[in-house]
């Protein structure tokens, strides 16, 4: 039998909310907290280091993966264990993904606060003709007069 204090503690816990899935073509620079279901088109390893001087940089692996859905595609920067999950043809759920800017172009990334999970194959075809990472953005300073 639960005590009144235990019942009150359970009731005060925030309910888990359902994730709101975003489509790739809705991504904008400087945004974060996205949950997406994407298919991996290809993966290219851009950095692989082993045996660095400091322990936390021992095995650094970075791969650039072209991922997308039926609306668009974007380059996803996969780090370390994420590289193994993002194999070409795999369908993954990216939770709490954010947009990083690299040389004026958007890149999708999942840091330590997010999660990459492989899921069952999706039945959509990736729209490779609409690559959001090929759009170059320019930083414009707005001065207040």
GROMACS .gro file of C-alpha atoms in nm:
model
  145
    1UNK     CA    1   0.000   0.000   0.000
    2UNK     CA    2   0.145   0.334  -0.103
    3UNK     CA    3   0.160   0.608   0.156
    4UNK     CA    4   0.009   0.951   0.092
    5UNK     CA    5   0.359   1.101   0.050
    6UNK     CA    6   0.451   0.841  -0.214
    7UNK     CA    7   0.126   0.902  -0.402
    8UNK     CA    8   0.183   1.276  -0.396
    9UNK     CA    9   0.541   1.230  -0.524
   10UNK     CA   10   0.413   1.017  -0.814
   11UNK     CA   11   0.148   1.273  -0.904
   12UNK     CA   12   0.392   1.564  -0.900
   13UNK     CA   13   0.625   1.394  -1.150
   14UNK     CA   14   0.589   1.553  -1.493
   15UNK     CA   15   0.425   1.319  -1.741
   16UNK     CA   16   0.646   1.204  -2.027
   17UNK     CA   17   0.536   1.391  -2.333
   18UNK     CA   18   0.514   1.239  -2.676
   19UNK     CA   19   0.797   1.347  -2.904
   20UNK     CA   20   0.705   1.585  -3.183
   21UNK     CA   21   0.875   1.460  -3.497
   22UNK     CA   22   1.028   1.721  -3.728
   23UNK     CA   23   1.074   1.685  -4.103
   24UNK     CA   24   1.421   1.762  -4.242
   25UNK     CA   25   1.295   2.052  -4.459
   26UNK     CA   26   1.175   2.232  -4.141
   27UNK     CA   27   1.528   2.258  -3.993
   28UNK     CA   28   1.669   2.611  -3.953
   29UNK     CA   29   2.010   2.749  -3.840
   30UNK     CA   30   2.056   2.791  -3.466
   31UNK     CA   31   1.777   2.555  -3.364
   32UNK     CA   32   1.786   2.247  -3.144
   33UNK     CA   33   1.573   1.990  -2.965
   34UNK     CA   34   1.465   1.819  -3.287
   35UNK     CA   35   1.339   1.461  -3.304
   36UNK     CA   36   1.367   1.313  -3.652
   37UNK     CA   37   1.330   0.979  -3.826
   38UNK     CA   38   1.587   0.967  -4.107
   39UNK     CA   39   1.742   0.720  -4.344
   40UNK     CA   40   2.121   0.710  -4.394
   41UNK     CA   41   2.218   0.758  -4.761
   42UNK     CA   42   2.596   0.737  -4.720
   43UNK     CA   43   2.871   0.774  -4.461
   44UNK     CA   44   3.226   0.910  -4.501
   45UNK     CA   45   3.484   0.895  -4.222
   46UNK     CA   46   3.654   1.235  -4.197
   47UNK     CA   47   3.862   1.187  -3.881
   48UNK     CA   48   3.994   0.881  -3.705
   49UNK     CA   49   4.247   0.930  -3.427
   50UNK     CA   50   4.373   0.675  -3.182
   51UNK     CA   51   4.610   0.697  -2.885
   52UNK     CA   52   4.599   1.071  -2.819
   53UNK     CA   53   4.784   1.226  -2.527
   54UNK     CA   54   4.478   1.284  -2.308
   55UNK     CA   55   4.245   1.001  -2.207
   56UNK     CA   56   3.915   1.158  -2.317
   57UNK     CA   57   4.047   1.208  -2.672
   58UNK     CA   58   4.184   0.852  -2.704
   59UNK     CA   59   3.968   0.724  -2.988
   60UNK     CA   60   3.802   1.006  -3.174
   61UNK     CA   61   3.606   0.912  -3.482
   62UNK     CA   62   3.402   1.156  -3.685
   63UNK     CA   63   3.199   1.069  -3.993
   64UNK     CA   64   2.985   1.286  -4.216
   65UNK     CA   65   2.666   1.100  -4.309
   66UNK     CA   66   2.408   1.216  -4.557
   67UNK     CA   67   2.072   1.153  -4.389
   68UNK     CA   68   1.721   1.252  -4.488
   69UNK     CA   69   1.352   1.183  -4.525
   70UNK     CA   70   1.096   1.232  -4.799
   71UNK     CA   71   1.123   1.614  -4.774
   72UNK     CA   72   1.499   1.682  -4.783
   73UNK     CA   73   1.844   1.563  -4.676
   74UNK     CA   74   2.123   1.711  -4.461
   75UNK     CA   75   2.474   1.618  -4.350
   76UNK     CA   76   2.480   1.461  -4.002
   77UNK     CA   77   2.808   1.474  -3.810
   78UNK     CA   78   2.841   1.139  -3.632
   79UNK     CA   79   3.090   1.109  -3.345
   80UNK     CA   80   3.249   0.797  -3.193
   81UNK     CA   81   2.980   0.531  -3.119
   82UNK     CA   82   2.733   0.713  -3.346
   83UNK     CA   83   2.954   0.623  -3.647
   84UNK     CA   84   2.876   0.251  -3.596
   85UNK     CA   85   2.499   0.314  -3.587
   86UNK     CA   86   2.482   0.527  -3.902
   87UNK     CA   87   2.547   0.271  -4.173
   88UNK     CA   88   2.416   0.334  -4.527
   89UNK     CA   89   2.058   0.209  -4.560
   90UNK     CA   90   1.987   0.220  -4.184
   91UNK     CA   91   1.684   0.406  -4.048
   92UNK     CA   92   1.756   0.596  -3.725
   93UNK     CA   93   1.569   0.814  -3.478
   94UNK     CA   94   1.766   1.124  -3.377
   95UNK     CA   95   1.649   1.261  -3.043
   96UNK     CA   96   1.736   1.612  -2.924
   97UNK     CA   97   1.932   1.685  -3.243
   98UNK     CA   98   2.065   2.034  -3.304
   99UNK     CA   99   2.186   2.238  -3.598
  100UNK     CA  100   2.556   2.331  -3.601
  101UNK     CA  101   2.694   2.574  -3.856
  102UNK     CA  102   3.009   2.470  -4.044
  103UNK     CA  103   3.156   2.716  -4.296
  104UNK     CA  104   2.818   2.888  -4.326
  105UNK     CA  105   2.629   2.563  -4.393
  106UNK     CA  106   2.395   2.362  -4.170
  107UNK     CA  107   2.503   2.032  -4.016
  108UNK     CA  108   2.286   1.811  -3.797
  109UNK     CA  109   2.441   1.675  -3.477
  110UNK     CA  110   2.346   1.490  -3.159
  111UNK     CA  111   2.558   1.572  -2.855
  112UNK     CA  112   2.570   1.406  -2.511
  113UNK     CA  113   2.220   1.534  -2.431
  114UNK     CA  114   2.063   1.355  -2.726
  115UNK     CA  115   2.033   1.000  -2.851
  116UNK     CA  116   2.075   0.809  -3.176
  117UNK     CA  117   1.876   0.486  -3.200
  118UNK     CA  118   1.840   0.243  -3.489
  119UNK     CA  119   1.477   0.161  -3.568
  120UNK     CA  120   1.288  -0.058  -3.816
  121UNK     CA  121   1.336   0.041  -4.183
  122UNK     CA  122   1.115   0.327  -4.301
  123UNK     CA  123   0.925   0.306  -4.626
  124UNK     CA  124   1.004   0.654  -4.762
  125UNK     CA  125   1.258   0.748  -5.030
  126UNK     CA  126   1.513   1.015  -4.931
  127UNK     CA  127   1.476   1.334  -5.135
  128UNK     CA  128   1.843   1.384  -5.226
  129UNK     CA  129   1.767   1.673  -5.462
  130UNK     CA  130   1.697   1.904  -5.166
  131UNK     CA  131   2.023   1.902  -4.966
  132UNK     CA  132   2.001   2.162  -4.686
  133UNK     CA  133   2.377   2.139  -4.623
  134UNK     CA  134   2.446   2.289  -4.966
  135UNK     CA  135   2.266   2.614  -4.876
  136UNK     CA  136   2.515   2.873  -4.753
  137UNK     CA  137   2.394   3.114  -4.486
  138UNK     CA  138   2.546   3.453  -4.419
  139UNK     CA  139   2.561   3.609  -4.073
  140UNK     CA  140   2.397   3.949  -4.088
  141UNK     CA  141   2.444   4.194  -3.804
  142UNK     CA  142   2.134   4.400  -3.741
  143UNK     CA  143   2.223   4.736  -3.591
  144UNK     CA  144   1.970   4.923  -3.386
  145UNK     CA  145   1.950   5.290  -3.482
   0.00000   0.00000   0.00000
